[in-house]
XYZ file of C-alpha atoms in Angstrom:
654
model
C 0.202 -0.030 -0.297
C 2.900 2.414 0.652
C 4.401 2.037 -2.691
C 0.775 2.679 -3.799
C 0.920 6.233 -2.221
C 4.556 7.350 -2.314
C 5.620 8.516 -5.806
C 8.257 6.831 -7.317
C 11.015 9.580 -6.561
C 10.264 9.054 -2.584
C 13.528 8.241 -1.017
C 13.660 4.984 0.501
C 13.678 5.288 4.461
C 16.919 4.673 5.791
C 17.008 3.118 9.379
C 18.789 4.130 12.244
C 19.827 2.322 15.053
C 19.531 4.196 18.659
C 23.085 4.847 18.713
C 23.657 6.220 15.235
C 20.325 8.507 16.626
C 22.169 9.593 19.905
C 25.745 10.027 17.862
C 23.876 12.192 15.300
C 22.097 14.421 17.696
C 25.126 14.964 19.732
C 27.531 15.676 16.537
C 25.807 17.176 13.693
C 27.779 18.915 10.949
C 27.023 22.257 11.579
C 27.948 25.560 9.986
C 30.323 27.018 12.223
C 29.528 30.686 11.226
C 27.244 30.618 13.753
C 29.742 29.616 16.598
C 32.423 31.647 15.082
C 29.401 34.634 15.820
C 28.986 33.135 19.182
C 32.536 33.667 19.769
C 32.891 37.347 18.804
C 29.705 38.153 20.995
C 30.943 36.587 23.939
C 34.758 37.702 23.385
C 33.802 41.546 23.062
C 31.900 41.305 26.267
C 34.681 39.221 27.961
C 37.102 41.852 26.966
C 34.909 44.573 28.280
C 34.485 42.846 31.702
C 38.348 42.245 32.090
C 39.257 45.982 31.082
C 36.880 46.852 33.838
C 38.851 44.851 35.917
C 42.005 46.719 34.966
C 40.617 50.177 37.236
C 40.432 48.249 40.414
C 43.079 45.325 39.781
C 44.525 45.869 42.974
C 41.186 46.212 44.894
C 39.951 42.889 42.997
C 42.821 40.262 43.138
C 45.721 42.314 45.058
C 47.390 40.696 48.007
C 45.719 43.807 50.364
C 42.447 43.651 48.070
C 38.995 43.015 49.367
C 39.401 39.540 50.223
C 43.045 39.516 50.696
C 45.844 36.611 49.607
C 46.274 35.524 53.012
C 42.201 34.808 53.366
C 42.307 33.229 49.940
C 45.065 30.995 50.745
C 43.514 29.768 54.041
C 40.264 28.981 52.396
C 41.663 27.464 49.439
C 43.881 24.801 51.741
C 41.362 24.330 54.402
C 37.600 24.630 53.098
C 35.699 21.565 54.113
C 33.450 19.788 51.522
C 31.337 17.779 53.547
C 28.738 14.942 51.739
C 26.219 12.331 53.295
C 27.575 8.483 53.216
C 26.958 6.426 50.327
C 25.238 3.643 51.573
C 24.508 4.300 55.310
C 21.375 6.731 56.242
C 22.845 7.596 59.161
C 24.325 10.964 58.881
C 25.934 11.027 62.376
C 28.969 10.185 60.961
C 29.433 13.467 58.783
C 27.143 15.998 60.985
C 29.958 18.358 62.586
C 30.039 20.092 65.649
C 28.802 23.747 65.304
C 29.180 27.024 66.874
C 26.725 29.947 67.328
C 26.899 32.126 63.894
C 26.589 35.714 66.058
C 30.188 36.338 66.418
C 29.476 37.334 70.276
C 27.977 34.145 71.254
C 30.428 32.196 69.209
C 32.979 33.762 71.182
C 31.730 32.800 74.723
C 31.574 29.252 73.280
C 35.019 28.984 71.818
C 36.480 30.485 75.380
C 34.316 27.575 77.228
C 36.227 25.093 74.810
C 39.671 26.473 75.430
C 39.085 26.646 79.274
C 38.321 22.624 79.279
C 41.161 20.647 81.004
C 43.940 18.984 78.644
C 43.802 15.841 80.288
C 41.227 13.751 78.544
C 40.458 11.865 81.982
C 39.690 15.087 83.797
C 37.564 16.468 80.613
C 35.691 13.481 80.215
C 34.763 13.432 84.220
C 33.507 17.037 84.044
C 31.631 16.529 80.914
C 29.810 13.184 82.133
C 26.786 14.994 82.135
C 26.856 16.516 78.561
C 27.890 13.250 77.485
C 24.448 11.915 78.764
C 22.115 14.316 77.251
C 24.060 14.044 73.747
C 22.697 10.731 73.808
C 19.875 10.881 71.855
C 19.247 7.664 70.114
C 17.229 5.695 72.973
C 19.261 2.216 72.367
C 22.372 4.102 73.095
C 21.156 5.828 76.314
C 19.123 3.884 78.750
C 17.579 7.083 80.270
C 17.922 9.719 78.067
C 16.444 10.205 74.364
C 15.763 13.781 72.252
C 13.102 15.068 74.310
C 14.398 14.613 77.871
C 18.176 16.120 76.699
C 16.020 19.170 75.626
C 14.134 19.271 79.069
C 17.766 18.613 80.732
C 19.157 21.468 79.841
C 16.720 23.698 80.479
C 16.187 22.818 83.875
C 20.433 23.223 83.745
C 19.547 26.808 82.432
C 17.242 27.779 84.917
C 19.444 26.732 87.970
C 21.832 29.936 87.521
C 25.299 30.458 88.103
C 24.640 30.535 92.094
C 25.771 27.471 93.850
C 23.375 27.448 96.423
C 20.138 27.269 94.116
C 22.188 24.669 92.359
C 22.278 22.276 95.474
C 18.693 23.033 96.073
C 17.665 21.579 92.810
C 20.046 18.748 92.682
C 18.651 18.068 96.719
C 15.264 17.821 95.281
C 16.234 15.878 92.461
C 17.953 13.134 94.709
C 15.520 13.315 97.111
C 12.951 12.169 94.281
C 9.173 12.796 93.926
C 7.484 13.412 97.292
C 3.816 14.661 98.353
C 4.851 15.851 101.873
C 7.521 18.757 100.570
C 8.139 22.346 102.002
C 6.794 25.054 99.692
C 10.617 25.850 98.861
C 10.988 22.398 97.778
C 8.126 22.394 95.927
C 8.815 25.213 93.644
C 12.055 23.377 92.866
C 10.514 20.446 92.074
C 7.720 21.919 89.608
C 10.616 23.450 87.776
C 12.565 20.077 87.633
C 11.224 17.815 84.563
C 9.478 15.033 85.631
C 11.492 12.871 83.607
C 14.519 13.348 85.580
C 12.673 12.807 88.720
C 11.107 9.454 87.274
C 14.994 8.036 87.170
C 15.811 5.054 89.731
C 17.575 6.803 93.013
C 20.945 5.488 92.044
C 20.653 7.180 88.379
C 19.191 10.530 90.204
C 22.756 10.671 92.128
C 24.352 9.908 89.677
C 22.921 13.079 87.615
C 23.477 14.928 90.462
C 26.898 13.857 90.837
C 27.362 14.626 87.176
C 25.939 18.065 87.575
C 28.186 19.096 90.390
C 31.343 18.230 88.309
C 30.311 20.038 85.175
C 29.820 22.991 87.475
C 33.442 24.062 87.783
C 34.139 24.383 84.135
C 31.119 26.214 82.912
C 31.688 29.574 82.299
C 31.738 31.680 85.261
C 30.087 34.752 83.380
C 26.335 34.463 83.592
C 26.243 35.435 79.931
C 28.386 33.518 78.643
C 26.972 30.377 80.545
C 23.832 31.561 79.009
C 24.557 31.467 75.753
C 26.571 28.080 76.111
C 23.392 26.341 77.243
C 21.429 27.820 75.005
C 23.383 26.883 71.790
C 23.366 23.446 73.251
C 19.453 23.686 73.442
C 18.900 24.828 70.362
C 20.927 22.885 67.853
C 19.837 19.464 66.663
C 20.574 16.311 68.491
C 22.839 14.920 65.911
C 24.860 18.557 66.441
C 24.818 18.205 69.941
C 26.106 14.419 69.540
C 29.094 16.052 67.384
C 29.605 18.945 69.874
C 30.132 16.968 73.032
C 32.164 14.288 71.207
C 34.136 17.224 69.613
C 35.204 18.259 73.636
C 35.852 14.526 74.522
C 38.352 14.026 71.806
C 40.266 17.215 72.050
C 44.220 16.363 71.747
C 46.010 16.455 74.668
C 49.024 18.413 72.618
C 48.490 22.369 72.907
C 49.363 22.976 69.475
C 47.120 20.557 68.157
C 44.326 21.310 70.700
C 44.601 24.604 69.322
C 44.847 24.240 65.611
C 41.736 21.764 66.026
C 39.390 24.561 68.051
C 40.675 27.455 65.556
C 39.568 25.436 62.497
C 36.312 24.662 63.966
C 35.817 28.577 65.034
C 36.951 29.614 61.435
C 34.733 26.973 59.516
C 32.331 25.675 61.830
C 33.624 22.386 60.322
C 35.555 19.559 61.760
C 38.100 18.239 59.580
C 37.564 14.692 60.623
C 34.294 14.673 59.190
C 34.860 16.664 55.808
C 35.518 14.335 52.808
C 38.492 16.782 51.616
C 39.846 20.022 53.400
C 40.919 22.517 50.605
C 39.480 23.688 46.877
C 41.130 22.257 44.082
C 41.472 25.478 42.332
C 43.962 27.352 40.376
C 44.404 31.372 39.396
C 47.935 32.940 38.424
C 46.854 35.496 41.609
C 47.540 32.778 44.098
C 51.078 33.334 42.954
C 51.436 36.608 41.793
C 50.834 39.473 44.122
C 53.302 41.872 43.125
C 51.736 44.689 41.570
C 53.871 45.215 38.471
C 53.881 41.550 37.564
C 50.233 41.879 38.123
C 49.666 44.511 35.506
C 52.118 42.651 33.108
C 50.102 39.395 33.350
C 46.887 41.262 33.193
C 47.374 43.010 29.850
C 48.830 39.611 28.683
C 45.367 38.242 29.589
C 43.622 41.014 27.584
C 45.776 40.479 24.454
C 44.964 36.843 24.807
C 40.959 37.822 24.705
C 41.620 40.058 21.845
C 43.465 37.539 19.733
C 40.353 35.156 20.620
C 38.056 37.711 19.653
C 39.548 38.106 16.500
C 39.690 34.483 16.151
C 43.749 34.557 15.733
C 45.121 30.893 16.731
C 41.935 30.067 18.622
C 42.867 26.527 18.937
C 45.142 28.078 21.562
C 43.765 31.406 22.774
C 40.376 29.824 23.189
C 42.187 27.587 26.103
C 44.222 30.260 27.373
C 41.110 32.707 27.581
C 39.280 30.014 29.788
C 42.095 29.335 32.281
C 42.785 33.070 32.617
C 38.905 33.817 33.186
C 38.183 30.888 35.692
C 41.599 32.553 37.132
C 40.105 35.705 37.934
C 37.061 33.912 39.407
C 38.453 31.585 41.585
C 40.652 34.313 42.873
C 37.592 36.370 44.175
C 34.621 34.488 44.250
C 32.790 36.828 46.719
C 31.692 38.686 43.559
C 30.668 35.992 41.437
C 27.117 35.880 40.214
C 25.133 34.643 37.186
C 27.307 36.649 34.855
C 30.859 34.734 35.585
C 29.042 31.809 35.164
C 27.501 32.271 31.968
C 30.609 33.594 30.597
C 32.525 30.490 32.034
C 29.804 28.295 30.151
C 30.035 29.995 26.811
C 33.869 30.113 26.688
C 34.004 26.087 27.819
C 31.792 25.020 25.012
C 33.853 27.635 22.329
C 37.190 25.854 23.750
C 35.375 22.482 22.780
C 34.176 23.476 19.403
C 36.267 24.772 16.322
C 34.971 28.554 16.673
C 37.764 29.783 14.677
C 36.451 28.015 11.482
C 34.333 31.163 10.404
C 34.759 34.837 10.794
C 38.215 34.863 12.073
C 41.474 35.571 11.121
C 42.402 32.085 11.096
C 39.650 31.500 8.219
C 41.345 34.092 6.479
C 44.581 32.293 6.841
C 42.811 29.093 5.742
C 41.416 31.019 2.716
C 45.116 32.114 1.791
C 46.486 28.579 2.100
C 44.132 27.016 0.270
C 44.257 29.573 -2.659
C 47.774 29.453 -2.719
C 48.134 25.566 -3.053
C 45.497 25.825 -5.773
C 47.400 28.298 -7.625
C 50.438 26.509 -7.184
C 49.012 23.412 -8.729
C 46.529 24.388 -11.449
C 47.607 27.781 -11.916
C 43.719 28.963 -11.125
C 41.029 27.992 -9.067
C 39.825 24.512 -8.915
C 36.240 23.440 -8.009
C 37.516 22.080 -4.535
C 38.738 25.309 -3.557
C 36.184 27.399 -4.771
C 33.884 25.352 -2.469
C 36.261 25.742 0.351
C 36.165 29.656 -0.310
C 32.383 29.763 -0.861
C 31.630 29.120 2.593
C 33.200 26.999 5.691
C 32.765 23.508 5.455
C 30.488 22.214 7.969
C 32.235 20.899 11.438
C 30.854 18.462 13.681
C 33.477 20.186 16.504
C 31.404 23.195 16.159
C 27.883 20.967 15.851
C 28.977 19.769 19.256
C 29.824 22.906 20.601
C 26.648 24.320 19.701
C 24.782 21.029 20.891
C 26.361 21.268 24.117
C 24.905 25.155 24.579
C 21.546 23.829 23.339
C 21.375 21.260 26.121
C 22.799 23.428 28.692
C 20.437 26.698 27.993
C 17.630 24.295 28.216
C 18.308 23.272 31.983
C 19.108 26.643 32.679
C 15.786 27.533 32.248
C 13.629 24.486 33.487
C 15.953 25.001 36.927
C 15.043 28.352 36.704
C 11.330 28.284 35.475
C 10.671 25.136 38.260
C 12.175 26.757 41.251
C 9.857 30.469 40.453
C 6.913 27.566 41.544
C 8.179 27.159 44.556
C 7.455 30.954 45.712
C 3.789 32.084 46.057
C 4.942 35.539 44.428
C 4.989 34.000 40.716
C 1.502 32.310 41.086
C -0.248 35.755 42.218
C 2.128 37.650 39.992
C 3.547 39.540 42.619
C 7.364 39.127 41.582
C 6.575 41.188 38.458
C 6.100 44.156 40.740
C 8.700 42.982 42.968
C 10.984 43.535 39.690
C 9.457 46.947 38.523
C 9.563 48.673 42.184
C 12.970 47.342 43.553
C 15.072 50.325 44.219
C 18.340 48.110 44.289
C 18.131 47.195 40.612
C 15.545 49.475 38.781
C 14.861 52.912 37.446
C 13.229 54.235 40.601
C 16.300 57.075 41.194
C 14.431 58.743 38.216
C 11.485 60.747 38.819
C 9.719 59.953 35.485
C 10.114 56.214 35.776
C 8.466 56.744 39.771
C 5.510 58.814 38.397
C 4.938 56.185 35.761
C 4.690 53.403 38.455
C 2.272 55.247 40.172
C 0.202 56.126 37.533
C 0.126 52.346 36.369
C -0.900 51.058 39.639
C -3.722 53.699 39.537
C -5.392 51.628 37.016
C -6.269 48.602 38.998
C -7.557 45.846 35.704
C -4.407 47.165 33.913
C -2.258 46.673 37.265
C -3.239 42.913 37.947
C -3.276 42.216 34.042
C 0.279 43.549 33.720
C 1.985 41.863 36.707
C -0.230 38.832 36.279
C 0.938 38.981 32.606
C 4.711 39.529 33.493
C 5.034 36.548 35.965
C 2.834 33.902 33.741
C 4.598 34.643 30.502
C 8.107 34.630 32.153
C 6.790 31.205 33.469
C 5.705 29.674 30.292
C 8.878 30.897 28.414
C 11.460 28.975 31.179
C 9.304 26.110 31.665
C 7.637 25.442 28.053
C 11.048 27.237 26.155
C 12.961 23.993 26.664
C 10.450 21.840 24.864
C 9.605 24.218 22.251
C 12.838 25.285 21.256
C 13.193 21.544 19.679
C 10.000 22.223 17.528
C 8.904 24.376 14.471
C 7.839 27.210 17.402
C 11.827 27.719 18.072
C 11.664 31.086 16.538
C 8.983 31.804 18.872
C 10.609 31.170 21.860
C 13.667 32.999 20.771
C 11.805 35.563 20.054
C 10.020 35.972 23.504
C 13.454 34.947 25.170
C 15.429 37.633 23.609
C 12.330 40.317 24.768
C 12.592 39.025 27.907
C 16.305 39.710 28.938
C 16.237 42.665 27.400
C 13.291 43.996 29.603
C 15.004 42.461 32.465
C 18.321 44.343 31.428
C 16.489 47.636 31.122
C 14.770 47.230 34.327
C 16.871 45.516 36.599
C 20.545 46.762 35.222
C 21.890 43.295 34.601
C 23.288 44.132 31.559
C 26.343 41.959 31.153
C 24.370 38.872 32.262
C 21.431 39.295 29.817
C 23.585 40.252 26.993
C 25.475 36.493 27.818
C 21.920 35.008 27.837
C 21.001 36.158 24.573
C 24.208 35.214 23.041
C 23.479 31.539 24.075
C 19.649 32.374 22.194
C 22.090 32.875 19.351
C 23.443 28.781 19.086
C 19.741 28.314 18.142
C 19.388 30.096 15.110
C 19.350 27.847 11.646
C 22.370 27.209 10.243
C 23.155 29.907 7.498
C 21.463 32.778 9.115
C 24.318 34.341 10.405
C 26.251 33.819 7.145
C 23.677 35.175 5.281
C 23.667 38.014 7.219
C 27.248 38.781 6.970
C 27.221 38.226 3.529
C 27.283 41.158 0.879
C 24.483 41.726 -1.151
C 24.716 41.538 -4.872
C 25.265 45.226 -6.002
C 28.953 44.996 -4.970
C 31.286 46.081 -6.782
C 33.324 43.467 -8.852
C 37.124 43.651 -9.743
C 39.534 41.625 -11.650
C 42.648 40.663 -10.333
C 45.047 39.780 -13.278
C 48.785 38.142 -12.277
C 51.020 36.050 -13.526
C 50.557 32.424 -12.303
C 54.636 31.376 -13.017
C 55.679 34.252 -11.015
C 55.233 33.250 -7.126
C 55.197 36.607 -5.613
C 52.488 37.396 -7.935
C 50.841 34.006 -7.058
C 50.831 34.887 -3.323
C 49.418 38.429 -3.990
C 46.556 36.876 -5.944
C 45.913 34.470 -3.297
C 45.958 37.399 -0.758
C 43.468 38.978 -2.524
C 41.017 36.051 -2.803
C 41.795 35.304 0.909
C 40.028 38.665 1.922
C 37.632 38.869 -0.438
C 34.911 36.950 1.635
C 31.990 37.861 -0.945
C 33.334 36.843 -4.108
C 33.692 40.146 -5.480
C 37.529 39.983 -7.254
C 38.085 37.404 -10.439
C 41.473 36.071 -10.899
C 42.419 36.166 -14.321
C 45.886 34.471 -15.480
C 48.577 36.367 -17.649
C 51.789 34.868 -17.856
C 53.307 37.906 -20.006
C 52.206 40.500 -17.325
C 54.910 41.790 -15.286
C 53.430 43.102 -11.943
C 49.717 42.332 -10.622
C 47.066 44.947 -11.912
C 43.498 45.318 -10.537
C 40.742 46.544 -13.170
C 37.192 47.597 -12.418
C 34.157 47.938 -14.459
C 35.965 50.736 -16.421
C 38.470 48.507 -17.284
C 41.428 50.793 -16.220
C 44.371 48.574 -14.740
C 45.681 50.010 -11.449
C 48.314 48.931 -9.609
C 50.872 49.853 -6.751
C 49.105 52.623 -4.376
C 46.433 53.346 -6.528
C 45.457 49.611 -6.887
C 45.588 49.406 -3.033
C 43.234 52.498 -2.713
C 40.689 50.804 -5.296
C 40.521 47.577 -3.353
C 40.216 49.011 -0.071
C 37.482 50.995 -1.562
C 35.602 47.896 -3.056
C 36.010 44.975 -1.550
C 33.668 44.858 1.568
C 35.976 43.498 4.276
C 38.971 46.007 3.431
C 36.494 48.820 3.116
C 35.779 48.014 7.027
C 39.130 48.682 7.744
C 40.268 51.447 5.088
C 41.374 53.834 7.782
C 44.820 51.965 8.142
C 45.514 53.548 4.859
C 46.195 56.900 6.714
C 48.849 55.440 8.691
C 52.206 56.253 7.212
C 54.072 53.522 5.431
C 51.608 51.081 5.297
C 49.567 52.101 1.854
C 53.592 51.718 0.349
C 54.053 48.372 1.893
C 51.090 46.951 1.052
C 51.540 47.872 -2.241
C 54.618 45.874 -2.649
C 53.020 42.782 -1.238
C 49.966 43.349 -3.502
C 51.521 44.424 -6.562
C 55.434 42.968 -6.448
C 57.679 44.474 -9.030
C 59.403 41.574 -10.824
C 62.778 41.363 -9.956
C 65.671 43.107 -11.791
C 67.207 41.137 -14.366
C 71.157 40.728 -13.068
C 73.538 42.989 -14.547
C 75.327 41.483 -17.584
C 78.916 40.002 -16.420
C 81.771 41.757 -17.733
C 83.972 39.761 -20.047
C 86.881 38.801 -18.160
C 89.999 41.118 -19.351
C 92.593 39.031 -20.491
C 96.000 39.008 -18.661
C 99.021 40.724 -20.416
C 101.025 38.391 -21.993
C 104.724 38.493 -20.656
C 107.694 39.539 -22.803
C 109.252 37.201 -24.781
C 112.580 36.410 -23.160
C 115.712 37.975 -25.108
C 117.815 36.093 -27.523
C 121.255 35.033 -26.624
C 123.869 36.456 -27.904
């Protein structure tokens, strides 16, 4: 039946396995012009960002900068990384001891830790009560659990610093529950947790002895004591257990003890419970802090960014620029935000793909080499060379890089959209108003903007329509976009997303971040769109470049002209008898030397964009010697050798 429906010219369906389809998805042969435009756009933004760093280079990355080199060194060598156990659901092994976040409370707790006895036996004897209340697991503790520990610590806090009050509480605890007690004893009994009074007599006596042993090591200052006990009450049972274990296992050696306490005070983490300490990051600014050397390296980085943007030695400069940019980010992560992340993503994928295959100086060099090789072989441009010059050949590495950008962009959008659904402001539209009226980002500093907002909210239906429409359209673009970008509606999502990012850039001032996001959107444009936009119209001036194929300098000049003629405006004509290349226009007049250079720079579209270089003294003459080389002067004739005078004949003997 299918044969009856399909015409005779219908191609046979080609079966492709799942693996073939997977490979074809990730490695399509794509036009590298799109990736080249992404490289230029990204390079310009990266250059602008790092030029801005030049003004405050020392403040950002210097030895005594906002985040000094000493702090960075300690962070990259000591910062703890923690993760949950792979097989065990019990997180106690990775839950660290914690200190209070407020500095004054943390100082009181750290002072308590430093004052504990150095001898382990004495310390364990003094901290038996804290060890008891830290046993939150009913399997490990006979009389304690998490609730009991909470009540016991509150009871200890209620005692206050006075020893007589403590003794009354403990006497009531040891005596146990009783109906015939004094009014004073009844007060202390009512403030003692019933669970403690329910212990066996021997256990109550043991608790009282543990509290008396703990009393001397508690802070003498009532405020510091309060901070310590409140911290033990507020933390989770797991953290309380780890905190007490930290106290019990302090090293006896004074230096090791101080090092461990300092680490906890600095990072609020224990190195023993971390997967690793330190960060595997690199930055040249970790090692170079001299201002002069920093300036030299920064200028070198700017030079590499310029070469990358121009597309010269792109395979090398793309790697150098990515390493350099990551080094700037690693040195001062305190100023890291979405702009740096998007910049890093684009540079990484541009490093993977052949981003210099189009719209680059590397492409011009490749054009020159191809034309030169063809002229050397045949004296003209053969068909394969003309095809190579017409457009860059499709590249699978460029397609792979573009596909990585596509997929990563979709994940970014999906994560952003789904995270917005977690907030009520995006369901009722208030998020749009929060953006419009945020004084930190928006244009509220301008009176006209404030007045426009005030008049806008006076019309209630318009207000609700705009804020709800803004919120829901954002959710639609970010959640539906990752799916619709793979359909025929890709053009719609690209337009809507570009408009959204442009609006955010204007209203919130996040210009660089939004520009980088729009650069990522460029990767979704179909093949050939960017190339067609860069190609000149059909009414461009046509030129003829005559040269002698037998002359190597003339052939090199012809290859150079063809290399910069990206729009096919120049036609090569081989004339063996021609002594010097010449360029002619529609009028047929042949021009050579400086006049020929001027004609080429006025007519060839790529050269006309840089025609200002002809105003530099000496440039036009140098170009004239390269493009219109004069034939070498014939060697001067060698004069005939002068015959040596014959020696006189010897006189005859007489």
